[in-house]
JSON list of C-alpha atoms in Angstrom, two decimals:
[
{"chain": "A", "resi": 1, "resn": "UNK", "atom": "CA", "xyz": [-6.93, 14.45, -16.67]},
{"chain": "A", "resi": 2, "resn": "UNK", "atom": "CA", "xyz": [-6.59, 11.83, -19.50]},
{"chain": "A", "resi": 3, "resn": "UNK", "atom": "CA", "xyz": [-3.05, 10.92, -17.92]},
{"chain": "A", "resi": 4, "resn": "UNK", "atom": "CA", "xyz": [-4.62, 10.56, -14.33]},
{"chain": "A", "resi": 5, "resn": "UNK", "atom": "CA", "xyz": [-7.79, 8.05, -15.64]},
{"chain": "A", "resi": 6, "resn": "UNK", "atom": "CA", "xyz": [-4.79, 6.04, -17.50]},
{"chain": "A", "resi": 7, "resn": "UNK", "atom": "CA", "xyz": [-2.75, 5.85, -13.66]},
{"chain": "A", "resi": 8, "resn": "UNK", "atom": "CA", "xyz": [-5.92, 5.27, -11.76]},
{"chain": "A", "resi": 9, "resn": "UNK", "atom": "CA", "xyz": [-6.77, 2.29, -14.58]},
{"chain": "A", "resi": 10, "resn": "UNK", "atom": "CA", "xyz": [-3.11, 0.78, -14.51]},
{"chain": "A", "resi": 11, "resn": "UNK", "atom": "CA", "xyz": [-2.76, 1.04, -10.55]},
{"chain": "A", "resi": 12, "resn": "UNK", "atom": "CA", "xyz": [-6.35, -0.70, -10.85]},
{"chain": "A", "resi": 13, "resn": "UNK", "atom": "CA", "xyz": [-5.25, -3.55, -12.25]},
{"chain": "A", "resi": 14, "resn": "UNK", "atom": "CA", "xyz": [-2.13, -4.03, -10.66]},
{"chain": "A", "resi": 15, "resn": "UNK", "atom": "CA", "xyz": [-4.47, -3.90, -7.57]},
{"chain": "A", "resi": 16, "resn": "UNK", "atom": "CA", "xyz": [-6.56, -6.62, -8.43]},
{"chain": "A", "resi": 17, "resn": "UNK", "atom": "CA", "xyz": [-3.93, -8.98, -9.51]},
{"chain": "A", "resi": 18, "resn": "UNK", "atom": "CA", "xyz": [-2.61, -7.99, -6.02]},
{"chain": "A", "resi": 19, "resn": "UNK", "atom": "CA", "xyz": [-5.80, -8.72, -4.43]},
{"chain": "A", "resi": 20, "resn": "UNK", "atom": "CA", "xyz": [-6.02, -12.04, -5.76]},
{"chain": "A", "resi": 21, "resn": "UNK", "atom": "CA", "xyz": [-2.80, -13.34, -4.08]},
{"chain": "A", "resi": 22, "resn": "UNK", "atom": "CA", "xyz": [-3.83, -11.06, -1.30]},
{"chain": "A", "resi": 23, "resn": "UNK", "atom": "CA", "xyz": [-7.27, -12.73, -0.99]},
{"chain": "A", "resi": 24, "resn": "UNK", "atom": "CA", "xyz": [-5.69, -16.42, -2.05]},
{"chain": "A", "resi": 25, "resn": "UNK", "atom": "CA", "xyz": [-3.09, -16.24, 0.83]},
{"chain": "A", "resi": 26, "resn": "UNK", "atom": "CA", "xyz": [-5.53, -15.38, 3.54]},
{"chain": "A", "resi": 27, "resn": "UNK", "atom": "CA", "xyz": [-8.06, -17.76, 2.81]},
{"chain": "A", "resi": 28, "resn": "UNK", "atom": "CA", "xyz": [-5.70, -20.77, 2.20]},
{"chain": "A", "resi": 29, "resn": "UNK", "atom": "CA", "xyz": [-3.97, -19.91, 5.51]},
{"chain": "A", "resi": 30, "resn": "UNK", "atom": "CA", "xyz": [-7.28, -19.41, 7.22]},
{"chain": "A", "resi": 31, "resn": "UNK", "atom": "CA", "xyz": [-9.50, -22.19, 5.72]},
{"chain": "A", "resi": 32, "resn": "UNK", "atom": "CA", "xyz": [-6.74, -24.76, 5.71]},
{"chain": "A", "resi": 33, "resn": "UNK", "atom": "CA", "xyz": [-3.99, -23.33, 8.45]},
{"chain": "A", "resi": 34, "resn": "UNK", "atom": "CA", "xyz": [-7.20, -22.46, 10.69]},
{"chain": "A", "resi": 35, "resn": "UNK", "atom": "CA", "xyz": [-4.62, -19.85, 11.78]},
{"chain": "A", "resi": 36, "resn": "UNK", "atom": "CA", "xyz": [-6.05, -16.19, 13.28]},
{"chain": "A", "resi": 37, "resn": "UNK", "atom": "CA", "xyz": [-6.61, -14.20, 10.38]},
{"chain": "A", "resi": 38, "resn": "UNK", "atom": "CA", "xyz": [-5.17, -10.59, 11.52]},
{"chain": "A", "resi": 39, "resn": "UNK", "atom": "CA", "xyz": [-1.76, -13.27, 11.59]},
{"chain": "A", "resi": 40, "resn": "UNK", "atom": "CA", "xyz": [-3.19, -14.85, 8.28]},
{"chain": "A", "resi": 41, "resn": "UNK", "atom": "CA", "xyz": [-3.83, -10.92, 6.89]},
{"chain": "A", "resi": 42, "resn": "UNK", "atom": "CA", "xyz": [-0.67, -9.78, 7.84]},
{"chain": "A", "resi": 43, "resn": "UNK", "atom": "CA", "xyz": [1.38, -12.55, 6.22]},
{"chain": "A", "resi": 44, "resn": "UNK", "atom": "CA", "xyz": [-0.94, -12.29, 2.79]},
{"chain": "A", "resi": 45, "resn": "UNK", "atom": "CA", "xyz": [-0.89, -8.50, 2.74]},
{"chain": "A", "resi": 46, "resn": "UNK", "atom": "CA", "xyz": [3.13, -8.40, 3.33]},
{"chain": "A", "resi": 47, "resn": "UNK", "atom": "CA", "xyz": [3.27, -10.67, -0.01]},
{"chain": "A", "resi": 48, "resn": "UNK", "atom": "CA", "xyz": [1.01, -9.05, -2.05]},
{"chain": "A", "resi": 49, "resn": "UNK", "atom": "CA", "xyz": [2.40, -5.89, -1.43]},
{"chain": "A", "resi": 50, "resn": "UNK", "atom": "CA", "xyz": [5.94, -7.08, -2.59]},
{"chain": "A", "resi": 51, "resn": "UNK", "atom": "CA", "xyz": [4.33, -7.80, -5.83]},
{"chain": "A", "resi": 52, "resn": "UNK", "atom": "CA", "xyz": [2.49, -4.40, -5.93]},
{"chain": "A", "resi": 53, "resn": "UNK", "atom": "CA", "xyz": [4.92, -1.87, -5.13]},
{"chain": "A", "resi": 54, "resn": "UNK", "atom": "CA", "xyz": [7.38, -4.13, -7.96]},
{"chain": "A", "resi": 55, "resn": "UNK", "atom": "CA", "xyz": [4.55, -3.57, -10.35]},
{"chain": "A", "resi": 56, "resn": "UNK", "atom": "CA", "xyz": [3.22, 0.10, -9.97]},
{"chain": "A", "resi": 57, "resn": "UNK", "atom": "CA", "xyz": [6.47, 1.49, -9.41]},
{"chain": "A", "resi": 58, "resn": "UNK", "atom": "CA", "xyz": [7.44, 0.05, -12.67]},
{"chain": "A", "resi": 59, "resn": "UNK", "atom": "CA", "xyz": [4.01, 0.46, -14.72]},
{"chain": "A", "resi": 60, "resn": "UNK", "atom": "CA", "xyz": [1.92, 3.08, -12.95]},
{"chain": "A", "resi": 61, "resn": "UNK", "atom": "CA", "xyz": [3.94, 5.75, -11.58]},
{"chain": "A", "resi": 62, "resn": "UNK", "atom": "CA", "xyz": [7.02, 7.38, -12.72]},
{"chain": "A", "resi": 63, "resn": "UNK", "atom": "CA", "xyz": [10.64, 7.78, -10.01]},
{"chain": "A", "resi": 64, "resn": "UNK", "atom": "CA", "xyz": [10.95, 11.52, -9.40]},
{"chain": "A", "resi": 65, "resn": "UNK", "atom": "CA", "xyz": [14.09, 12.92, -10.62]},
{"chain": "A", "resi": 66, "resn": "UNK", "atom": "CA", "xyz": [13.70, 15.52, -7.33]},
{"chain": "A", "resi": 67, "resn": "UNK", "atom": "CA", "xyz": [14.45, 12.47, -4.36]},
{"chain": "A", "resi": 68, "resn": "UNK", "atom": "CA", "xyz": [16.64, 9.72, -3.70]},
{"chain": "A", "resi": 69, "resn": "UNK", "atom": "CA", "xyz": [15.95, 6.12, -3.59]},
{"chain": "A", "resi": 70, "resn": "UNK", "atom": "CA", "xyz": [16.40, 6.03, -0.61]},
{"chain": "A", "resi": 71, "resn": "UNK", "atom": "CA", "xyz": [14.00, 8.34, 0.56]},
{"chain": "A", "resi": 72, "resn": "UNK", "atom": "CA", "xyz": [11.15, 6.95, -1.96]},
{"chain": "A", "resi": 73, "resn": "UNK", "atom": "CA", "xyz": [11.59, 3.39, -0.22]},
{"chain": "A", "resi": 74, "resn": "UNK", "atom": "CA", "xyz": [11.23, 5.15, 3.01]},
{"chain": "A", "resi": 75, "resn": "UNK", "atom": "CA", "xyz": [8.03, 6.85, 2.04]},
{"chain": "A", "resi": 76, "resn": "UNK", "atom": "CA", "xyz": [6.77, 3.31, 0.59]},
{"chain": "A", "resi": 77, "resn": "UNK", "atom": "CA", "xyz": [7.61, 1.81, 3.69]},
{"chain": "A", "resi": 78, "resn": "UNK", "atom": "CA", "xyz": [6.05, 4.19, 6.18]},
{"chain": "A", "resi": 79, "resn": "UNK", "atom": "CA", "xyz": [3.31, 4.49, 3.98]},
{"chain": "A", "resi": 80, "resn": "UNK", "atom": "CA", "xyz": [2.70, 0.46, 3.93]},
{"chain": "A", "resi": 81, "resn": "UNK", "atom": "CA", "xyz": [3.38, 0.10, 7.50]},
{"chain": "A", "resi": 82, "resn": "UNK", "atom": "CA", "xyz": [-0.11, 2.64, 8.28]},
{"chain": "A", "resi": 83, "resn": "UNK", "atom": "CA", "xyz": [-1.58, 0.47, 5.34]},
{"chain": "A", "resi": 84, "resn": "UNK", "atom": "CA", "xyz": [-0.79, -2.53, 7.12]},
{"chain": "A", "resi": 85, "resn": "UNK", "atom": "CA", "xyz": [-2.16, -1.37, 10.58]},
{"chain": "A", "resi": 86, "resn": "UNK", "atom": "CA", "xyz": [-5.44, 0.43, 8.92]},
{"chain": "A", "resi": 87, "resn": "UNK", "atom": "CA", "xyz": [-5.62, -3.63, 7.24]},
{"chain": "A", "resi": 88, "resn": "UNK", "atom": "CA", "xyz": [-5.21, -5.60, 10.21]},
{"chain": "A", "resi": 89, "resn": "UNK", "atom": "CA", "xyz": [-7.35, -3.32, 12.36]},
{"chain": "A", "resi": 90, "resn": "UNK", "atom": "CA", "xyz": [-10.32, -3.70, 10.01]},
{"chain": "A", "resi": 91, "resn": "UNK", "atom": "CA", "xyz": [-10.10, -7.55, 9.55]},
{"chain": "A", "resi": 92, "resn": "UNK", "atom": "CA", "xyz": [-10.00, -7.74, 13.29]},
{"chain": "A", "resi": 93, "resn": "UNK", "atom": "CA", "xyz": [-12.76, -5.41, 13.59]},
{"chain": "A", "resi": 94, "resn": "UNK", "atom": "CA", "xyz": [-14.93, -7.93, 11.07]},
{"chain": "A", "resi": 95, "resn": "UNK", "atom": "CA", "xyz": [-14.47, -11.11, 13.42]},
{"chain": "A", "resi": 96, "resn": "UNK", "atom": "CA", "xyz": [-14.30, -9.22, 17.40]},
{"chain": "A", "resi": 97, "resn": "UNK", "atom": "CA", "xyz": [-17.83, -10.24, 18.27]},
{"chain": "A", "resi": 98, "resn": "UNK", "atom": "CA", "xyz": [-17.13, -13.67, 17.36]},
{"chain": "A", "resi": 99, "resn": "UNK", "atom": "CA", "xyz": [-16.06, -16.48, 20.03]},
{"chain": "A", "resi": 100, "resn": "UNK", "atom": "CA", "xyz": [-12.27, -16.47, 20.74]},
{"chain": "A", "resi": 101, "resn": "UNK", "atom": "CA", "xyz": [-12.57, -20.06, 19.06]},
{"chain": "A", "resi": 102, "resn": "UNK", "atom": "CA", "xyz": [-14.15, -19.43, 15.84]},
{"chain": "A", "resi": 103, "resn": "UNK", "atom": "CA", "xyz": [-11.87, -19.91, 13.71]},
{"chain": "A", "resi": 104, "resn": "UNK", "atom": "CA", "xyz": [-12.40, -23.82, 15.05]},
{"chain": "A", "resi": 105, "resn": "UNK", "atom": "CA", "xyz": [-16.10, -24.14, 16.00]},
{"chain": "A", "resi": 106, "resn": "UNK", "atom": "CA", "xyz": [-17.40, -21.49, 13.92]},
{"chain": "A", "resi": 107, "resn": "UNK", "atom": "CA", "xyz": [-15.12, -21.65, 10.68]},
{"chain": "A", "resi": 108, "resn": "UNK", "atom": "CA", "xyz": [-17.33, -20.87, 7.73]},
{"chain": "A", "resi": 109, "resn": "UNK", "atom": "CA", "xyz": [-18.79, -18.10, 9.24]},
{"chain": "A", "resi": 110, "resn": "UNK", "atom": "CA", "xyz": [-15.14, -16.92, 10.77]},
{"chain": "A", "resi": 111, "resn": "UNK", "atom": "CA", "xyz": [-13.70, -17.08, 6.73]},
{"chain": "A", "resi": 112, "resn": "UNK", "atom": "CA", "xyz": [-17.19, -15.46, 5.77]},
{"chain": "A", "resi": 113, "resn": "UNK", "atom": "CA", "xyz": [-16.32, -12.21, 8.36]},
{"chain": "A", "resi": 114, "resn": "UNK", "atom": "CA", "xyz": [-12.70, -12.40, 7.52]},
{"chain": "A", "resi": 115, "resn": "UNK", "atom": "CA", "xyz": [-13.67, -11.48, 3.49]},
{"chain": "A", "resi": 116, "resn": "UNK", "atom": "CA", "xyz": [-16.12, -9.46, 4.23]},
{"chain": "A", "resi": 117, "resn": "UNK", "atom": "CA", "xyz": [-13.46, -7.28, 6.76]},
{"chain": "A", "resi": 118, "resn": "UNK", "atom": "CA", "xyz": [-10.83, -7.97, 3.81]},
{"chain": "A", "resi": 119, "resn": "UNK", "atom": "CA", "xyz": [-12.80, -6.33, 1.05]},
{"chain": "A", "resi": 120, "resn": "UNK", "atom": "CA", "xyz": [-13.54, -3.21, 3.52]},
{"chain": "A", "resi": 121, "resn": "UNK", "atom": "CA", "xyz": [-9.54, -3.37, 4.06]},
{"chain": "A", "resi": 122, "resn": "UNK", "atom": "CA", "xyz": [-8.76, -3.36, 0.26]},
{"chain": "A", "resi": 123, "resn": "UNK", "atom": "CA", "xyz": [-10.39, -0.59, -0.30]},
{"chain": "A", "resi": 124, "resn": "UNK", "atom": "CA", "xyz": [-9.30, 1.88, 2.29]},
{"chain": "A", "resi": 125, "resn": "UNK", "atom": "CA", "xyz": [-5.50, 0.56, 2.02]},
{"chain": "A", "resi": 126, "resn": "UNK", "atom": "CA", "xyz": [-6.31, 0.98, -1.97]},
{"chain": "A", "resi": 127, "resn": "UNK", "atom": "CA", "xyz": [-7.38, 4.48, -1.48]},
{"chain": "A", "resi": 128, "resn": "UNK", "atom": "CA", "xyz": [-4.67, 5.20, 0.86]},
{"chain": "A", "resi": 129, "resn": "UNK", "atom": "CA", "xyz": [-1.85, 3.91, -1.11]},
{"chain": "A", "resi": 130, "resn": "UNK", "atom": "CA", "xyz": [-2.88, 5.49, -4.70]},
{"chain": "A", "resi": 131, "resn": "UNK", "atom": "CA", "xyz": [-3.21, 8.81, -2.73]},
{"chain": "A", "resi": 132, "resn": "UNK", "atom": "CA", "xyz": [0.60, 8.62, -1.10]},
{"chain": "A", "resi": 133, "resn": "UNK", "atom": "CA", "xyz": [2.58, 7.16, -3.94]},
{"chain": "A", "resi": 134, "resn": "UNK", "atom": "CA", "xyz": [0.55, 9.85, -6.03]},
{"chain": "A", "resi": 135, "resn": "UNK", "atom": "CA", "xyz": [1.45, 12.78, -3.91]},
{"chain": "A", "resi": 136, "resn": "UNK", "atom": "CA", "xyz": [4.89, 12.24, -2.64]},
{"chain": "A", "resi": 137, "resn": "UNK", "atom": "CA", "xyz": [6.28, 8.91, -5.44]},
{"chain": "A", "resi": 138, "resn": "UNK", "atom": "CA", "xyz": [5.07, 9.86, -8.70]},
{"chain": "A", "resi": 139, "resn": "UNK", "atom": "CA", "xyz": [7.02, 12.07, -10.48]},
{"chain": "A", "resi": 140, "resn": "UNK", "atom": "CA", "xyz": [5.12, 15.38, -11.28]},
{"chain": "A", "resi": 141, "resn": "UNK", "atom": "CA", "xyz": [3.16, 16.68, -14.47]},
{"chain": "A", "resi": 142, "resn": "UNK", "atom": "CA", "xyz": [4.77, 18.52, -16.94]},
{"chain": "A", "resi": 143, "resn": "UNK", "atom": "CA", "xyz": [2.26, 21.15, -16.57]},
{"chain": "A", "resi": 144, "resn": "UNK", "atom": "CA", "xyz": [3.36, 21.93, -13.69]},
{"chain": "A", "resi": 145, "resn": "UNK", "atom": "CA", "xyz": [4.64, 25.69, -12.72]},
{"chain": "A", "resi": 146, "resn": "UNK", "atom": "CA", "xyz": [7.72, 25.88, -11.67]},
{"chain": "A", "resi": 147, "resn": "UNK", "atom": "CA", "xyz": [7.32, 27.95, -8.59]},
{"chain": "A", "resi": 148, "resn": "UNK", "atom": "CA", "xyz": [4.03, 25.27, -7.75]},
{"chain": "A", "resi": 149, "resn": "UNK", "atom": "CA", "xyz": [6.75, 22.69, -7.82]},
{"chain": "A", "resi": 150, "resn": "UNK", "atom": "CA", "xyz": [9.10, 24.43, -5.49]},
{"chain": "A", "resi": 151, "resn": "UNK", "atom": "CA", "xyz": [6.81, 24.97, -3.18]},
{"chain": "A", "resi": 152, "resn": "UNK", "atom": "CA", "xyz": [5.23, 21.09, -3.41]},
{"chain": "A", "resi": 153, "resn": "UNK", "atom": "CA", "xyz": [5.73, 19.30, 0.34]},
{"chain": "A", "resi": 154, "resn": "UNK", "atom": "CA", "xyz": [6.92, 16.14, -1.91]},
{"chain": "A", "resi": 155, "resn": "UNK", "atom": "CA", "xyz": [9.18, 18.18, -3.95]},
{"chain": "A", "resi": 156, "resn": "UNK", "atom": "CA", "xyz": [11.00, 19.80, -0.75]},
{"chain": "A", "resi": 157, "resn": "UNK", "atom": "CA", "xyz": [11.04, 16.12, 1.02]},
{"chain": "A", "resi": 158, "resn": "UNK", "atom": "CA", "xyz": [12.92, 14.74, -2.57]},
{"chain": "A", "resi": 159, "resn": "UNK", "atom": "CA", "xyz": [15.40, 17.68, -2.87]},
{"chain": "A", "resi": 160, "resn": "UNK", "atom": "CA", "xyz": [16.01, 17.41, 1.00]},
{"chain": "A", "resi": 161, "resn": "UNK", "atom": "CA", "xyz": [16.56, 13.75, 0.47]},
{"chain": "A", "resi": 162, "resn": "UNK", "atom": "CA", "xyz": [19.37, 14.09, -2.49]},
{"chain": "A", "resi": 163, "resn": "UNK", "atom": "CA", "xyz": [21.38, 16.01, 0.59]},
{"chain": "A", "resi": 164, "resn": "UNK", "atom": "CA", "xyz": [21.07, 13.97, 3.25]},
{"chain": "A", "resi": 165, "resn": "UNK", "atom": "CA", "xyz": [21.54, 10.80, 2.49]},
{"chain": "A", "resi": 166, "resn": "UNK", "atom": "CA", "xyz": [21.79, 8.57, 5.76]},
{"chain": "A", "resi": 167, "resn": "UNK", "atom": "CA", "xyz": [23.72, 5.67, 4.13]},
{"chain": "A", "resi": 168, "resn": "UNK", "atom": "CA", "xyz": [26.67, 7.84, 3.07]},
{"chain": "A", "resi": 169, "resn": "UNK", "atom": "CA", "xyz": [26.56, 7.91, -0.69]},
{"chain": "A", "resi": 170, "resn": "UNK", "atom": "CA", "xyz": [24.46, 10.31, -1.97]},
{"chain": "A", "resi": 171, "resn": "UNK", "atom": "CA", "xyz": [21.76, 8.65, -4.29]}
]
């Protein structure tokens, strides 16, 4: 349990650092771009999330030894891609009663929405991505049984992944 409070803490703050560029981004690309903000979300979220998964793969979770690289990227990327969508969705959702045109004739109020649909985002795509790179990227517990391990959907996914590697070599 003590290792799991230590994870949640370090993926914590790697999250808010991310956050901050996340947050930084958006708003200087909607306050001073005036550009839409699912665009302006999308472009802040793709570079924040760079600097996460560089950051929690190396201080917050540990490669399995059971799957390939390969595969582990794939599951990042799948797993970003629904984080992405769940993101944009919800910072559209926080500005869709609002005039086509806000983001002109409305702007404080547009930015206002737009954080306030952000913050929602964070924490969903927060909750979402612990939960996946916990489950199927982090290598597993020690205290683990055996047999538990075998029969772990991540665990079969990695070993299937060492066999079949689609780019030839097989890492």
């Amino acid at each position: 349990m003590r290792h799991l409070i230590a994870q949640i803490t370090k993926f914590g703050i790697v999250g808010v650092l991310a956050a901050v560029i996340d947050f930084g981004i958006l708003n200087a690309l909607v306050k001073f771009a005036h550009m839409n903000n699912v665009v302006a979300g999308t472009i802040s979220f793709l570079i924040a999330l760079a600097f996460n998964y560089i950051l929690s793969m190396k201080m917050v979770f540990t490669h399995r030894d059971d799957m390939a690289k390969w595969m582990e990227m794939f599951i990042f990327a799948v797993s970003a891609a629904l984080g992405l969508l769940m993101n944009d969705v919800i910072i559209w959702l926080a500005t869709i009663n609002l005039p086509s045109d806000a983001v002109y004739t409305m702007h404080s109020t547009y930015i206002l929405y737009t954080n306030i649909g952000k913050v929602v985002a964070t924490v969903v795509v927060a909750v979402w991505n612990f939960i996946i790179r916990k489950v199927f990227l982090d290598a597993p517990n020690s205290t683990i049984s055996a047999s538990r391990l075998e029969r772990s959907l991540s665990h079969r996914i990695g070993r299937w992944s060492m066999n079949h590697n689609p780019f030839g070599s097989r890492t």
